[in-house]
Amino acid sequence: VNQLPTYIETQIAKQSSPGTKPNSLPWVKILTSLPVWAIIITHGASVFGYFTIVNQLPTYMKYLLHYNIKANGFLSSLPYLGKYLMALFAGIVADRLLNSEKISKTNTRKIFTAIGVFTPGILMIIQVYFGNNHVWSVLIFTAALTLNGAVTGGYLGNGLDIAPNFSGTIFGMANTLSSFGGYLSSYIVGRLTNNNQTFEQWRIVFWILAGTYMVGASMFLIFGTAKTLPWNSTTKKEGANGFSINESETLKPLKIEQSS
């Protein structure tokens, strides 16, 4: 008899949830979902920009502006410190906005994605015209990485919005594809600037960065949503006892062993 409370609690938690996770991955629906690809492309653009700035900025500062940023520990740490603080701040503000219900979840995700991905693209355009000064360059790149931290309130949590049952799969895809960003960053910069360290060549790099950031952000602004997609869960119907029951699942009788 003492098994009964545990059984009831388990069944209520199981049957009253808004949908049941499908038995298999809906690969076709995932791969043909625009909101999913909005996350993947935006994440790829964000990671590409991050790798390019972090890996190539010291080279640019050293050979173009003759300024060794690595020799200044404080300046070297500014972009990372700014990104960390912004990530915390954006997460807190986004949660408060969502709890206040003054702005929809979709708009909240898009606002923070615009701040974190689109704005750095604008800053890269500014870098095209003011990047021949080491003070401006440090300020611009620090601001770009700092603002990029706002993605914690944007697309970064969007997988849990659209498909909580498959958010791990979605971000596994996003992280796998975006991992090529580090290679592409080094390859592109190397092809453009190897034995040709001129500001004109680096301006091309900055234009590529600007375009990548802005296209990636635009994908999410156009196709992103925070609504749970239908394929996240199976259909349920109302049982006679008032519980929401999966069509292929019914409550099994509890077997209680009689003590002798």
GROMACS .gro file of C-alpha atoms in nm:
model
  260
    1VAL     CA    1   0.000   0.000   0.000
    2ASN     CA    2   0.288   0.236   0.074
    3GLN     CA    3   0.370   0.226  -0.299
    4LEU     CA    4   0.049   0.410  -0.385
    5PRO     CA    5   0.153   0.773  -0.311
    6THR     CA    6   0.470   0.736  -0.518
    7TYR     CA    7   0.276   0.579  -0.803
    8ILE     CA    8   0.016   0.856  -0.805
    9GLU     CA    9   0.278   1.134  -0.798
   10THR     CA   10   0.472   0.973  -1.083
   11GLN     CA   11   0.165   0.932  -1.302
   12ILE     CA   12   0.036   1.285  -1.238
   13ALA     CA   13   0.374   1.437  -1.326
   14LYS     CA   14   0.394   1.221  -1.635
   15GLN     CA   15   0.042   1.267  -1.767
   16SER     CA   16  -0.020   1.632  -1.681
   17SER     CA   17   0.280   1.767  -1.874
   18PRO     CA   18   0.197   1.961  -2.196
   19GLY     CA   19   0.290   1.688  -2.439
   20THR     CA   20   0.501   1.377  -2.440
   21LYS     CA   21   0.842   1.345  -2.601
   22PRO     CA   22   0.819   1.143  -2.924
   23ASN     CA   23   0.983   0.802  -2.924
   24SER     CA   24   1.211   0.897  -3.213
   25LEU     CA   25   1.382   1.212  -3.335
   26PRO     CA   26   1.174   1.396  -3.597
   27TRP     CA   27   1.481   1.456  -3.814
   28VAL     CA   28   1.292   1.568  -4.123
   29LYS     CA   29   1.093   1.828  -3.931
   30ILE     CA   30   1.403   1.950  -3.747
   31LEU     CA   31   1.609   1.982  -4.065
   32THR     CA   32   1.329   2.161  -4.251
   33SER     CA   33   1.241   2.401  -3.969
   34LEU     CA   34   1.324   2.765  -4.038
   35PRO     CA   35   1.333   2.857  -3.667
   36VAL     CA   36   1.590   2.581  -3.612
   37TRP     CA   37   1.808   2.704  -3.898
   38ALA     CA   38   1.769   3.060  -3.769
   39ILE     CA   39   1.936   2.947  -3.445
   40ILE     CA   40   2.208   2.751  -3.627
   41ILE     CA   41   2.299   3.028  -3.872
   42THR     CA   42   2.290   3.302  -3.609
   43HIS     CA   43   2.505   3.095  -3.375
   44GLY     CA   44   2.749   3.024  -3.657
   45ALA     CA   45   2.779   3.394  -3.737
   46SER     CA   46   2.829   3.483  -3.372
   47VAL     CA   47   3.099   3.219  -3.321
   48PHE     CA   48   3.276   3.312  -3.645
   49GLY     CA   49   3.292   3.674  -3.531
   50TYR     CA   50   3.417   3.574  -3.188
   51PHE     CA   51   3.696   3.354  -3.324
   52THR     CA   52   3.803   3.617  -3.574
   53ILE     CA   53   3.826   3.895  -3.318
   54VAL     CA   54   3.991   3.687  -3.047
   55ASN     CA   55   4.240   3.507  -3.272
   56GLN     CA   56   4.322   3.777  -3.525
   57LEU     CA   57   4.304   4.102  -3.326
   58PRO     CA   58   4.655   4.062  -3.175
   59THR     CA   59   4.801   4.006  -3.524
   60TYR     CA   60   4.621   4.312  -3.660
   61MET     CA   61   4.729   4.532  -3.372
   62LYS     CA   62   5.091   4.415  -3.392
   63TYR     CA   63   5.157   4.432  -3.766
   64LEU     CA   64   4.924   4.712  -3.871
   65LEU     CA   65   4.921   4.943  -3.572
   66HIS     CA   66   5.254   4.835  -3.424
   67TYR     CA   67   5.092   4.791  -3.085
   68ASN     CA   68   5.142   4.472  -2.885
   69ILE     CA   69   4.811   4.431  -2.706
   70LYS     CA   70   4.932   4.111  -2.538
   71ALA     CA   71   5.189   4.319  -2.349
   72ASN     CA   72   4.906   4.505  -2.178
   73GLY     CA   73   4.723   4.256  -1.957
   74PHE     CA   74   4.439   4.493  -1.875
   75LEU     CA   75   4.358   4.574  -2.239
   76SER     CA   76   4.387   4.207  -2.331
   77SER     CA   77   4.129   4.112  -2.068
   78LEU     CA   78   3.876   4.386  -2.147
   79PRO     CA   79   3.685   4.203  -2.425
   80TYR     CA   80   3.647   3.886  -2.217
   81LEU     CA   81   3.551   4.074  -1.901
   82GLY     CA   82   3.298   4.280  -2.092
   83LYS     CA   83   3.144   3.975  -2.257
   84TYR     CA   84   3.116   3.793  -1.924
   85LEU     CA   85   2.949   4.086  -1.747
   86MET     CA   86   2.712   4.147  -2.037
   87ALA     CA   87   2.615   3.779  -2.044
   88LEU     CA   88   2.513   3.796  -1.678
   89PHE     CA   89   2.336   4.129  -1.719
   90ALA     CA   90   2.146   4.025  -2.033
   91GLY     CA   91   2.029   3.700  -1.876
   92ILE     CA   92   1.890   3.880  -1.571
   93VAL     CA   93   1.720   4.155  -1.774
   94ALA     CA   94   1.571   3.905  -2.021
   95ASP     CA   95   1.425   3.697  -1.736
   96ARG     CA   96   1.268   4.005  -1.581
   97LEU     CA   97   1.117   4.110  -1.912
   98LEU     CA   98   0.974   3.762  -1.963
   99ASN     CA   99   0.832   3.751  -1.610
  100SER     CA  100   0.675   4.095  -1.650
  101GLU     CA  101   0.500   3.980  -1.970
  102LYS     CA  102   0.527   4.334  -2.107
  103ILE     CA  103   0.717   4.206  -2.408
  104SER     CA  104   0.651   3.874  -2.577
  105LYS     CA  105   0.913   3.602  -2.547
  106THR     CA  106   0.973   3.612  -2.923
  107ASN     CA  107   1.039   3.987  -2.920
  108THR     CA  108   1.263   3.953  -2.614
  109ARG     CA  109   1.476   3.692  -2.791
  110LYS     CA  110   1.497   3.908  -3.102
  111ILE     CA  111   1.589   4.226  -2.914
  112PHE     CA  112   1.880   4.062  -2.735
  113THR     CA  113   1.992   3.884  -3.051
  114ALA     CA  114   1.996   4.218  -3.233
  115ILE     CA  115   2.207   4.368  -2.955
  116GLY     CA  116   2.441   4.070  -2.942
  117VAL     CA  117   2.487   3.993  -3.311
  118PHE     CA  118   2.359   4.277  -3.531
  119THR     CA  119   2.522   4.561  -3.336
  120PRO     CA  120   2.873   4.409  -3.359
  121GLY     CA  121   2.819   4.407  -3.735
  122ILE     CA  122   2.762   4.781  -3.727
  123LEU     CA  123   3.075   4.822  -3.515
  124MET     CA  124   3.277   4.633  -3.776
  125ILE     CA  125   3.165   4.886  -4.037
  126ILE     CA  126   3.291   5.162  -3.807
  127GLN     CA  127   3.618   4.969  -3.778
  128VAL     CA  128   3.652   4.981  -4.157
  129TYR     CA  129   3.683   5.360  -4.139
  130PHE     CA  130   3.849   5.413  -3.800
  131GLY     CA  131   4.053   5.096  -3.765
  132ASN     CA  132   4.388   5.257  -3.842
  133ASN     CA  133   4.403   5.389  -3.485
  134HIS     CA  134   4.489   5.149  -3.203
  135VAL     CA  135   4.273   5.329  -2.945
  136TRP     CA  136   3.967   5.315  -3.169
  137SER     CA  137   4.040   4.952  -3.257
  138VAL     CA  138   4.061   4.844  -2.893
  139LEU     CA  139   3.740   5.031  -2.809
  140ILE     CA  140   3.551   4.892  -3.108
  141PHE     CA  141   3.655   4.530  -3.061
  142THR     CA  142   3.595   4.548  -2.686
  143ALA     CA  143   3.247   4.691  -2.746
  144ALA     CA  144   3.175   4.424  -3.010
  145LEU     CA  145   3.262   4.134  -2.781
  146THR     CA  146   3.092   4.295  -2.483
  147LEU     CA  147   2.765   4.340  -2.671
  148ASN     CA  148   2.796   3.987  -2.808
  149GLY     CA  149   2.741   3.865  -2.452
  150ALA     CA  150   2.376   3.973  -2.486
  151VAL     CA  151   2.304   3.655  -2.680
  152THR     CA  152   2.238   3.483  -2.345
  153GLY     CA  153   1.904   3.661  -2.346
  154GLY     CA  154   1.856   3.604  -2.718
  155TYR     CA  155   1.893   3.307  -2.951
  156LEU     CA  156   2.115   3.114  -2.709
  157GLY     CA  157   1.814   3.001  -2.504
  158ASN     CA  158   1.577   2.975  -2.798
  159GLY     CA  159   1.619   2.601  -2.843
  160LEU     CA  160   1.437   2.551  -2.512
  161ASP     CA  161   1.157   2.775  -2.638
  162ILE     CA  162   1.083   2.609  -2.968
  163ALA     CA  163   1.157   2.246  -2.880
  164PRO     CA  164   1.245   2.175  -2.516
  165ASN     CA  165   1.245   1.802  -2.586
  166PHE     CA  166   1.509   1.842  -2.857
  167SER     CA  167   1.700   2.153  -2.750
  168GLY     CA  168   2.012   1.942  -2.697
  169THR     CA  169   1.991   1.808  -3.051
  170ILE     CA  170   1.938   2.155  -3.197
  171PHE     CA  171   2.233   2.306  -3.016
  172GLY     CA  172   2.443   2.003  -3.087
  173MET     CA  173   2.388   2.076  -3.456
  174ALA     CA  174   2.456   2.447  -3.405
  175ASN     CA  175   2.778   2.387  -3.212
  176THR     CA  176   2.902   2.126  -3.459
  177LEU     CA  177   2.855   2.350  -3.762
  178SER     CA  178   2.983   2.662  -3.588
  179SER     CA  179   3.300   2.483  -3.481
  180PHE     CA  180   3.425   2.535  -3.835
  181GLY     CA  181   3.423   2.908  -3.761
  182GLY     CA  182   3.769   2.895  -3.607
  183TYR     CA  183   3.914   2.726  -3.914
  184LEU     CA  184   3.735   2.955  -4.159
  185SER     CA  185   3.844   3.260  -3.966
  186SER     CA  186   4.212   3.168  -3.980
  187TYR     CA  187   4.187   3.059  -4.343
  188ILE     CA  188   4.014   3.374  -4.467
  189VAL     CA  189   4.239   3.613  -4.278
  190GLY     CA  190   4.545   3.418  -4.387
  191ARG     CA  191   4.446   3.424  -4.753
  192LEU     CA  192   4.379   3.797  -4.744
  193THR     CA  193   4.670   3.920  -4.535
  194ASN     CA  194   4.954   3.666  -4.568
  195ASN     CA  195   5.260   3.863  -4.684
  196ASN     CA  196   5.026   4.155  -4.742
  197GLN     CA  197   4.965   4.319  -4.405
  198THR     CA  198   4.796   4.636  -4.525
  199PHE     CA  199   4.499   4.825  -4.390
  200GLU     CA  200   4.321   4.783  -4.722
  201GLN     CA  201   4.335   4.404  -4.690
  202TRP     CA  202   4.219   4.415  -4.331
  203ARG     CA  203   3.928   4.637  -4.433
  204ILE     CA  204   3.808   4.344  -4.643
  205VAL     CA  205   3.825   4.126  -4.330
  206PHE     CA  206   3.617   4.380  -4.139
  207TRP     CA  207   3.359   4.396  -4.419
  208ILE     CA  208   3.333   4.016  -4.410
  209LEU     CA  209   3.285   4.030  -4.034
  210ALA     CA  210   3.019   4.299  -4.067
  211GLY     CA  211   2.830   4.103  -4.331
  212THR     CA  212   2.850   3.778  -4.135
  213TYR     CA  213   2.721   3.936  -3.816
  214MET     CA  214   2.438   4.122  -3.985
  215VAL     CA  215   2.321   3.836  -4.207
  216GLY     CA  216   2.326   3.597  -3.911
  217ALA     CA  217   2.125   3.835  -3.694
  218SER     CA  218   1.879   3.905  -3.976
  219MET     CA  219   1.806   3.534  -4.011
  220PHE     CA  220   1.691   3.519  -3.651
  221LEU     CA  221   1.504   3.850  -3.668
  222ILE     CA  222   1.309   3.723  -3.970
  223PHE     CA  223   1.258   3.353  -3.898
  224GLY     CA  224   1.313   3.324  -3.522
  225THR     CA  225   1.026   3.250  -3.286
  226ALA     CA  226   0.981   3.155  -2.923
  227LYS     CA  227   0.665   2.953  -2.980
  228THR     CA  228   0.690   2.580  -2.911
  229LEU     CA  229   0.682   2.396  -3.243
  230PRO     CA  230   0.420   2.120  -3.297
  231TRP     CA  231   0.674   1.841  -3.352
  232ASN     CA  232   0.822   1.893  -3.006
  233SER     CA  233   0.563   1.659  -2.853
  234THR     CA  234   0.303   1.399  -2.943
  235THR     CA  235  -0.071   1.466  -2.942
  236LYS     CA  236  -0.264   1.403  -2.624
  237LYS     CA  237  -0.631   1.358  -2.554
  238GLU     CA  238  -0.837   1.406  -2.242
  239GLY     CA  239  -0.894   1.092  -2.037
  240ALA     CA  240  -1.208   1.009  -1.842
  241ASN     CA  241  -1.035   1.098  -1.516
  242GLY     CA  242  -0.948   1.446  -1.639
  243PHE     CA  243  -0.581   1.377  -1.707
  244SER     CA  244  -0.424   1.463  -2.042
  245ILE     CA  245  -0.327   1.123  -2.180
  246ASN     CA  246  -0.114   1.032  -2.477
  247GLU     CA  247  -0.315   0.857  -2.746
  248SER     CA  248  -0.082   0.560  -2.740
  249GLU     CA  249  -0.054   0.540  -2.363
  250THR     CA  250  -0.294   0.452  -2.082
  251LEU     CA  251  -0.253   0.423  -1.711
  252LYS     CA  252  -0.144   0.079  -1.609
  253PRO     CA  253  -0.301  -0.080  -1.303
  254LEU     CA  254  -0.090  -0.078  -0.992
  255LYS     CA  255   0.012  -0.420  -0.874
  256ILE     CA  256   0.036  -0.434  -0.498
  257GLU     CA  257   0.189  -0.736  -0.339
  258GLN     CA  258  -0.009  -0.877  -0.053
  259SER     CA  259   0.191  -0.940   0.259
  260SER     CA  260   0.137  -1.280   0.414
   0.00000   0.00000   0.00000
